[in-house]
Amino acid sequence: MLNRRNFLTAAVGVAAAGGLAACAKEDEGSSSSSAGDGGGKKLTLGFSQVGSESGWRSANTDSVKASAKEAGYKLQFSDAQQKQENQISAIRNFIAQKVDVIAFSPVVVTGWDAVLKEAKAKKIPVVLTDRSVETSDESLYVTLVGSDFTDEGRRAAKILEKVLETAGHKGAVKIAQLEGTTGAAPAIERAKGFKEVMDADHKDDWKIVASQTGDFTRAGGKQVMAAFLQSNPDINVLYAHNDDMGLGAIQAIEAAGKKPGKDILIVTVDGVKDGFVAMSEGKINAIVECNPLLGPQLMEVVQKVKDGETVERWIKTKESDFMQAQAKDALPTRKY
Ligand code: GZL
C-alpha cells in the first residue's frame, strides 16, 4: 500500500515531469496542445507490451490499441515476446523518437533503472501498466495502472476455502502451484498473497507439494502439470496463476485419467472467456478475476501526465471473483 509520502512524491514528480516535458517540447518549437483539441500535434504514446503469451495479454493489447485510437493518440506499439531486452530497446526507440509519454508492462520487476533514467533525462514521463517494477528511485515512473496481485493471491486462497467446502472435501489438501513467469510481479505477488492466507489459517491442513513456473502459457501449464502428476499423484488441488496455464494443466490431468474439477479442484486467475467456458463445463472450480481492459484508464492518465496534472501513484483496477455455479450466467456478459 502506498503511503501519503509516496503520493506527494508522485504529485511533485508529475508536475516536474509535466512542466519540464512541456518546456522541452516548447524548446523544440513544437506546439504543446493535446490530441483532443483537433488543432494541435497528436499526442504520441510509446507502448511496450510484454508479448502475446495468454488470452489475458491479447485482451489487454486490444484494449490499449482501441483506447489509443479512441483518444486520437498516435500509438507506437511494440511486442517484446516476453523478453526484457526487447522492452529495453523499444523504450530506447521511443526516447529517440521523442514520444510524449512512454507506457509499458514490465515483463519482470528488476533491471529497469538504467533505461528509465534515460527517459527521465530526456524529460519523457513513464507510466507503468499491468505490472510493477522494483526501483529505489520513485521519480522514474509517474504511476501504475493495474491490479493488486498480492490481493489476488489472498482472494485465490479464500475462494479455495469455498471450493473445498462446496466439494465436501475431507482430509489433506495437497496443492500444486503453477507459477507465472519467473520474476514477474503477478507471479511473485500471487504466490505471496496465497501463502499469507495459508500461513495464517491453514498451517495444519494445506500443503503446497509442488510449485514451478509454467510461464503463463498453456503449453507451459500442460508440460509442468504432467510432471507434477508423475511425481505427486496424490495432488488434489491446483492453483494456477492464470487461466491459460490452468487450461493446459486440464489437458495433462485428463491425459492422466483424472477428472479436472473433481479429482483435482482447480482455482485460476484472470477470467478470460476460455476460463469461463472450462468453469461452465465443471473443469475449473473458481476464477479470481484480473481485469485486462486497462486501455481507457491508461489513456486518461496519459493525457493528465502529458498535461502535468497530479495523478495517484497507483490506479487500481476493479475486479471480482467467480465460483463455478456463476459461470453459465456470467459467460454472455464477459468482455474478454
Ligand atoms: C496480470 C498479467 C498476467 C496475466 C497473465 O496482470 O500481467 O500476465 O495474469 C498474463 O495471463 O500473461
Coordinates of C-alpha atoms and ligand atoms in Angstrom, one line a residue:
M1 CA 0.0 0.0 0.0
L2 CA 1.4 3.4 -0.9
N3 CA 1.6 6.0 1.9
R4 CA 0.9 9.7 1.7
R5 CA 4.7 10.5 1.2
N6 CA 4.8 8.4 -1.9
F7 CA 1.6 10.1 -3.2
L8 CA 3.1 13.6 -2.6
T9 CA 6.4 12.5 -4.2
A10 CA 4.4 11.3 -7.2
A11 CA 2.4 14.6 -7.4
V12 CA 5.6 16.6 -7.3
G13 CA 7.2 14.2 -9.8
V14 CA 4.3 14.6 -12.2
A15 CA 4.3 18.3 -12.0
A16 CA 8.1 18.4 -12.6
A17 CA 8.0 15.9 -15.4
G18 CA 5.0 17.5 -17.0
G19 CA 6.4 21.0 -16.7
L20 CA 9.8 20.0 -17.9
A21 CA 8.3 17.9 -20.7
A22 CA 6.2 20.9 -21.8
C23 CA 9.3 23.0 -21.6
A24 CA 11.3 20.5 -23.6
K25 CA 8.6 20.3 -26.2
E26 CA 8.4 24.1 -26.5
D27 CA 12.2 24.3 -26.7
E28 CA 11.9 22.3 -29.9
G29 CA 9.3 24.7 -31.2
S30 CA 6.5 22.1 -31.4
S31 CA 3.1 23.1 -30.3
S32 CA 2.2 21.5 -27.0
S33 CA -1.5 21.0 -27.4
S34 CA -3.2 17.7 -26.6
A35 CA -4.8 15.4 -29.1
G36 CA -8.2 16.3 -28.0
D37 CA -8.4 19.8 -29.4
G38 CA -8.1 18.8 -33.0
G39 CA -5.9 21.8 -33.8
G40 CA -2.5 20.8 -32.3
K41 CA 0.0 17.9 -32.7
K42 CA -1.3 14.5 -31.8
L43 CA -0.1 13.1 -28.5
T44 CA 2.3 10.3 -29.3
L45 CA 2.4 7.3 -26.9
G46 CA 5.2 4.7 -26.9
F47 CA 3.8 1.4 -25.6
S48 CA 6.0 -1.7 -24.9
Q49 CA 3.8 -4.8 -24.4
V50 CA 5.1 -8.0 -22.6
G51 CA 4.2 -10.3 -25.5
S52 CA 1.2 -12.4 -26.6
E53 CA 1.6 -15.3 -24.1
S54 CA -2.0 -15.6 -23.0
G55 CA -5.7 -14.7 -23.6
W56 CA -5.3 -12.0 -20.9
R57 CA -2.5 -10.4 -22.8
S58 CA -4.3 -10.4 -26.1
A59 CA -7.3 -8.7 -24.5
N60 CA -5.0 -6.2 -22.8
T61 CA -3.4 -5.4 -26.2
D62 CA -6.7 -5.0 -27.9
S63 CA -7.9 -2.6 -25.1
V64 CA -4.7 -0.5 -25.3
K65 CA -4.9 -0.2 -29.1
A66 CA -8.7 0.5 -29.2
S67 CA -8.4 3.1 -26.5
A68 CA -5.5 4.9 -28.1
K69 CA -7.4 5.1 -31.3
E70 CA -10.5 6.4 -29.5
A71 CA -8.4 9.1 -27.7
G72 CA -6.9 10.2 -31.1
Y73 CA -3.3 9.4 -29.9
K74 CA -0.5 8.3 -32.2
L75 CA 0.5 4.8 -30.8
Q76 CA 3.9 3.4 -31.3
F77 CA 3.3 -0.3 -30.2
S78 CA 6.0 -2.9 -29.6
D79 CA 5.5 -6.6 -28.7
A80 CA 8.6 -7.8 -26.7
Q81 CA 7.8 -11.6 -27.0
Q82 CA 8.3 -11.8 -23.2
K83 CA 12.0 -10.7 -23.5
Q84 CA 13.2 -7.8 -21.2
E85 CA 15.9 -6.9 -23.7
N86 CA 13.3 -6.2 -26.3
Q87 CA 11.4 -4.0 -24.0
I88 CA 14.5 -2.0 -23.1
S89 CA 15.4 -1.5 -26.8
A90 CA 11.8 -0.5 -27.5
I91 CA 11.9 2.1 -24.7
R92 CA 15.2 3.5 -26.1
N93 CA 13.5 3.8 -29.6
F94 CA 10.6 5.7 -28.0
I95 CA 13.1 8.1 -26.4
A96 CA 14.9 8.6 -29.7
Q97 CA 11.6 9.3 -31.4
K98 CA 10.8 11.9 -28.6
V99 CA 7.4 10.4 -27.8
D100 CA 5.3 12.5 -25.4
V101 CA 4.7 9.6 -22.9
I102 CA 6.1 6.1 -22.5
A103 CA 3.9 3.3 -21.1
F104 CA 4.9 -0.3 -20.6
S105 CA 4.0 -3.6 -18.8
P106 CA 7.4 -4.7 -17.4
V107 CA 7.9 -8.5 -18.1
V108 CA 9.9 -8.8 -14.8
V109 CA 10.3 -6.4 -11.8
T110 CA 14.1 -5.8 -11.9
G111 CA 16.6 -4.3 -14.3
W112 CA 14.8 -1.1 -15.4
D113 CA 16.6 1.8 -13.6
A114 CA 19.1 2.5 -16.4
V115 CA 16.6 2.9 -19.2
L116 CA 14.1 4.7 -17.1
K117 CA 16.9 7.2 -16.1
E118 CA 17.5 7.7 -19.8
A119 CA 13.8 8.6 -20.3
K120 CA 13.9 10.9 -17.3
A121 CA 17.0 12.6 -18.6
K122 CA 15.0 13.4 -21.8
K123 CA 12.0 14.6 -19.7
I124 CA 9.7 11.8 -21.1
P125 CA 7.2 10.7 -18.4
V126 CA 6.8 6.9 -17.9
V127 CA 3.5 5.2 -16.9
L128 CA 3.5 1.6 -15.8
T129 CA 0.5 -0.5 -16.7
D130 CA -0.4 -4.0 -15.5
R131 CA 2.8 -5.0 -13.8
S132 CA 5.1 -3.0 -11.5
V133 CA 8.9 -2.7 -11.1
E134 CA 11.3 -2.7 -8.2
T135 CA 13.2 0.6 -8.1
S136 CA 14.8 2.8 -5.4
D137 CA 14.1 5.9 -7.4
E138 CA 10.4 6.8 -7.1
S139 CA 10.7 9.5 -9.7
L140 CA 11.5 7.0 -12.5
Y141 CA 7.8 6.4 -13.2
V142 CA 4.7 8.5 -12.5
T143 CA 2.1 5.9 -11.8
L144 CA 1.0 2.3 -12.1
V145 CA -2.4 1.5 -13.7
G146 CA -3.0 -2.1 -12.7
S147 CA -4.3 -4.8 -10.3
D148 CA -3.2 -5.7 -6.7
F149 CA -1.7 -9.1 -7.4
T150 CA -1.0 -9.8 -3.7
D151 CA -4.7 -9.4 -3.0
E152 CA -5.5 -11.7 -6.0
G153 CA -3.3 -14.3 -4.3
R154 CA -5.2 -13.8 -1.0
R155 CA -8.5 -14.0 -2.8
A156 CA -7.5 -17.2 -4.5
A157 CA -6.8 -18.8 -1.1
K158 CA -10.1 -17.5 0.3
I159 CA -12.1 -18.8 -2.7
L160 CA -10.3 -22.2 -2.4
E161 CA -11.8 -22.4 1.1
K162 CA -15.3 -22.1 -0.5
V163 CA -14.4 -24.6 -3.3
L164 CA -13.3 -27.2 -0.7
E165 CA -16.4 -26.7 1.3
T166 CA -18.7 -26.9 -1.8
A167 CA -16.9 -30.1 -2.9
G168 CA -17.4 -31.5 0.6
H169 CA -13.6 -32.2 0.6
K170 CA -12.3 -34.2 3.6
G171 CA -8.7 -34.8 4.6
A172 CA -5.4 -33.3 3.5
V173 CA -5.2 -30.5 0.9
K174 CA -2.2 -31.2 -1.4
I175 CA -1.7 -28.2 -3.7
A176 CA 0.2 -27.9 -6.9
Q177 CA 1.0 -24.3 -7.8
L178 CA 1.6 -23.3 -11.4
E179 CA 3.6 -20.0 -11.1
G180 CA 3.6 -17.2 -13.7
T181 CA 6.8 -16.0 -15.4
T182 CA 9.7 -16.1 -13.0
G183 CA 10.5 -12.7 -11.7
A184 CA 7.2 -11.1 -12.9
A185 CA 5.2 -9.1 -10.4
P186 CA 2.0 -11.2 -10.8
A187 CA 3.9 -14.4 -10.2
I188 CA 5.8 -13.1 -7.1
E189 CA 2.7 -11.4 -5.6
R190 CA 0.1 -14.1 -6.4
A191 CA 2.3 -16.6 -4.6
K192 CA 2.9 -14.3 -1.7
G193 CA -0.8 -13.4 -1.2
F194 CA -1.8 -17.1 -1.3
K195 CA 0.9 -18.1 1.2
E196 CA -0.2 -15.3 3.6
V197 CA -3.6 -16.9 3.9
M198 CA -2.2 -20.4 4.1
D199 CA 0.3 -19.5 6.9
A200 CA -2.4 -17.6 8.8
D201 CA -5.4 -20.0 8.5
H202 CA -4.3 -23.4 7.1
K203 CA -0.9 -24.2 8.6
D204 CA -2.1 -27.7 9.6
D205 CA -4.3 -28.8 6.7
W206 CA -3.0 -27.3 3.4
K207 CA 0.4 -28.1 1.9
I208 CA 2.0 -26.9 -1.4
V209 CA 3.6 -30.2 -2.6
A210 CA 4.8 -28.9 -5.9
S211 CA 5.4 -25.4 -7.3
Q212 CA 7.0 -24.4 -10.6
T213 CA 6.7 -21.8 -13.4
G214 CA 4.6 -22.5 -16.5
D215 CA 5.5 -19.1 -17.8
F216 CA 1.8 -18.0 -18.1
T217 CA 1.3 -20.2 -21.2
R218 CA -1.0 -23.2 -21.9
A219 CA 1.9 -25.3 -23.2
G220 CA 3.9 -24.5 -20.0
G221 CA 0.9 -25.4 -17.8
K222 CA 0.4 -28.7 -19.6
Q223 CA 4.0 -29.7 -19.5
V224 CA 4.6 -28.8 -15.8
M225 CA 1.3 -30.3 -14.6
A226 CA 2.2 -33.6 -16.4
A227 CA 5.5 -33.7 -14.5
F228 CA 3.7 -32.8 -11.2
L229 CA 1.3 -35.7 -11.6
Q230 CA 4.3 -38.1 -12.2
S231 CA 6.0 -37.1 -9.0
N232 CA 2.9 -36.3 -6.9
P233 CA 0.0 -38.5 -8.0
D234 CA -2.0 -37.5 -4.8
I235 CA -2.3 -33.8 -5.7
N236 CA -5.9 -32.8 -5.1
V237 CA -5.8 -29.1 -5.7
L238 CA -4.3 -26.9 -8.5
Y239 CA -3.7 -23.2 -8.0
A240 CA -2.7 -21.7 -11.4
H241 CA -1.5 -18.0 -11.6
N242 CA -3.5 -17.7 -14.8
D243 CA -6.3 -19.3 -16.8
D244 CA -4.1 -20.3 -19.7
M245 CA -1.8 -22.4 -17.5
G246 CA -4.9 -23.9 -15.9
L247 CA -6.3 -24.8 -19.3
G248 CA -3.0 -26.5 -20.3
A249 CA -3.0 -28.4 -17.0
I250 CA -6.5 -29.6 -17.6
Q251 CA -5.2 -31.4 -20.7
A252 CA -2.5 -33.1 -18.6
I253 CA -4.9 -34.1 -15.9
E254 CA -7.3 -35.7 -18.4
A255 CA -4.4 -37.4 -20.1
A256 CA -3.5 -38.9 -16.7
G257 CA -7.1 -40.3 -16.5
K258 CA -8.2 -37.9 -13.8
K259 CA -11.2 -35.6 -13.7
P260 CA -10.3 -31.8 -13.5
G261 CA -12.7 -30.0 -11.2
K262 CA -13.5 -33.3 -9.4
D263 CA -10.3 -35.4 -8.7
I264 CA -8.3 -32.2 -8.8
L265 CA -10.0 -29.0 -7.7
I266 CA -8.8 -26.0 -9.7
V267 CA -8.6 -22.3 -8.9
T268 CA -7.1 -19.9 -11.5
V269 CA -6.6 -16.2 -12.0
D270 CA -7.6 -13.9 -14.9
G271 CA -11.2 -14.7 -16.0
V272 CA -10.7 -14.9 -19.8
K273 CA -13.6 -16.4 -21.8
D274 CA -12.0 -19.8 -22.3
G275 CA -11.5 -20.0 -18.5
F276 CA -15.2 -19.3 -18.0
V277 CA -16.1 -22.0 -20.6
A278 CA -14.0 -24.6 -18.8
M279 CA -15.6 -23.5 -15.5
S280 CA -19.1 -23.9 -17.0
E281 CA -18.1 -27.4 -18.1
G282 CA -17.1 -28.2 -14.4
K283 CA -13.4 -28.4 -15.1
I284 CA -12.4 -25.2 -13.2
N285 CA -13.9 -24.6 -9.8
A286 CA -13.3 -20.9 -9.3
I287 CA -11.7 -17.9 -11.0
V288 CA -10.2 -14.8 -9.4
E289 CA -10.7 -12.0 -12.0
C290 CA -7.8 -9.9 -13.1
N291 CA -9.1 -7.2 -15.5
P292 CA -7.0 -6.7 -18.7
L293 CA -9.2 -3.9 -20.0
L294 CA -6.9 -1.2 -18.8
G295 CA -6.9 0.9 -22.0
P296 CA -9.5 3.6 -21.1
Q297 CA -7.9 4.3 -17.7
L298 CA -4.4 4.3 -19.2
M299 CA -5.3 6.8 -21.9
E300 CA -7.0 9.1 -19.3
V301 CA -3.8 9.0 -17.2
V302 CA -1.5 9.5 -20.2
Q303 CA -3.3 12.8 -21.0
K304 CA -3.1 14.0 -17.4
V305 CA 0.6 13.1 -17.2
K306 CA 1.3 14.9 -20.5
D307 CA -0.6 18.0 -19.2
G308 CA 1.5 17.8 -15.9
E309 CA -1.6 17.1 -13.8
T310 CA -1.4 15.3 -10.5
V311 CA -2.3 11.6 -10.7
E312 CA -2.4 8.9 -8.0
R313 CA 0.7 6.7 -7.6
W314 CA -1.3 3.5 -8.1
I315 CA -4.6 3.4 -10.0
K316 CA -6.1 0.0 -9.1
T317 CA -8.3 -2.0 -11.4
K318 CA -11.7 -3.1 -10.1
E319 CA -12.3 -6.9 -10.3
S320 CA -14.3 -9.7 -8.7
D321 CA -14.3 -13.5 -8.2
F322 CA -16.4 -16.2 -9.6
M323 CA -17.5 -19.7 -8.3
Q324 CA -18.4 -22.5 -10.8
A325 CA -22.1 -22.0 -10.2
Q326 CA -21.9 -18.5 -11.6
A327 CA -20.1 -19.4 -14.8
K328 CA -23.0 -20.0 -17.1
D329 CA -24.8 -16.8 -16.2
A330 CA -21.6 -14.7 -16.4
L331 CA -20.4 -16.1 -19.7
P332 CA -22.6 -13.9 -22.0
T333 CA -21.5 -10.7 -20.2
R334 CA -17.8 -11.4 -20.3
K335 CA -16.0 -8.7 -22.3
Y336 CA -12.6 -10.6 -22.8
Ligands
GZL1 C1 -1.6 -9.9 -14.9 C2 -0.8 -10.1 -16.1 C3 -0.6 -11.6 -16.3 C4 -1.9 -12.4 -16.5 C5 -1.4 -13.4 -17.5 O1 -1.9 -8.6 -14.8 O2 0.4 -9.5 -16.1 O3 0.2 -11.8 -17.5 O4 -2.4 -12.9 -15.3 C6 -0.5 -12.6 -18.4 O5 -2.4 -14.1 -18.2 O6 0.3 -13.4 -19.1

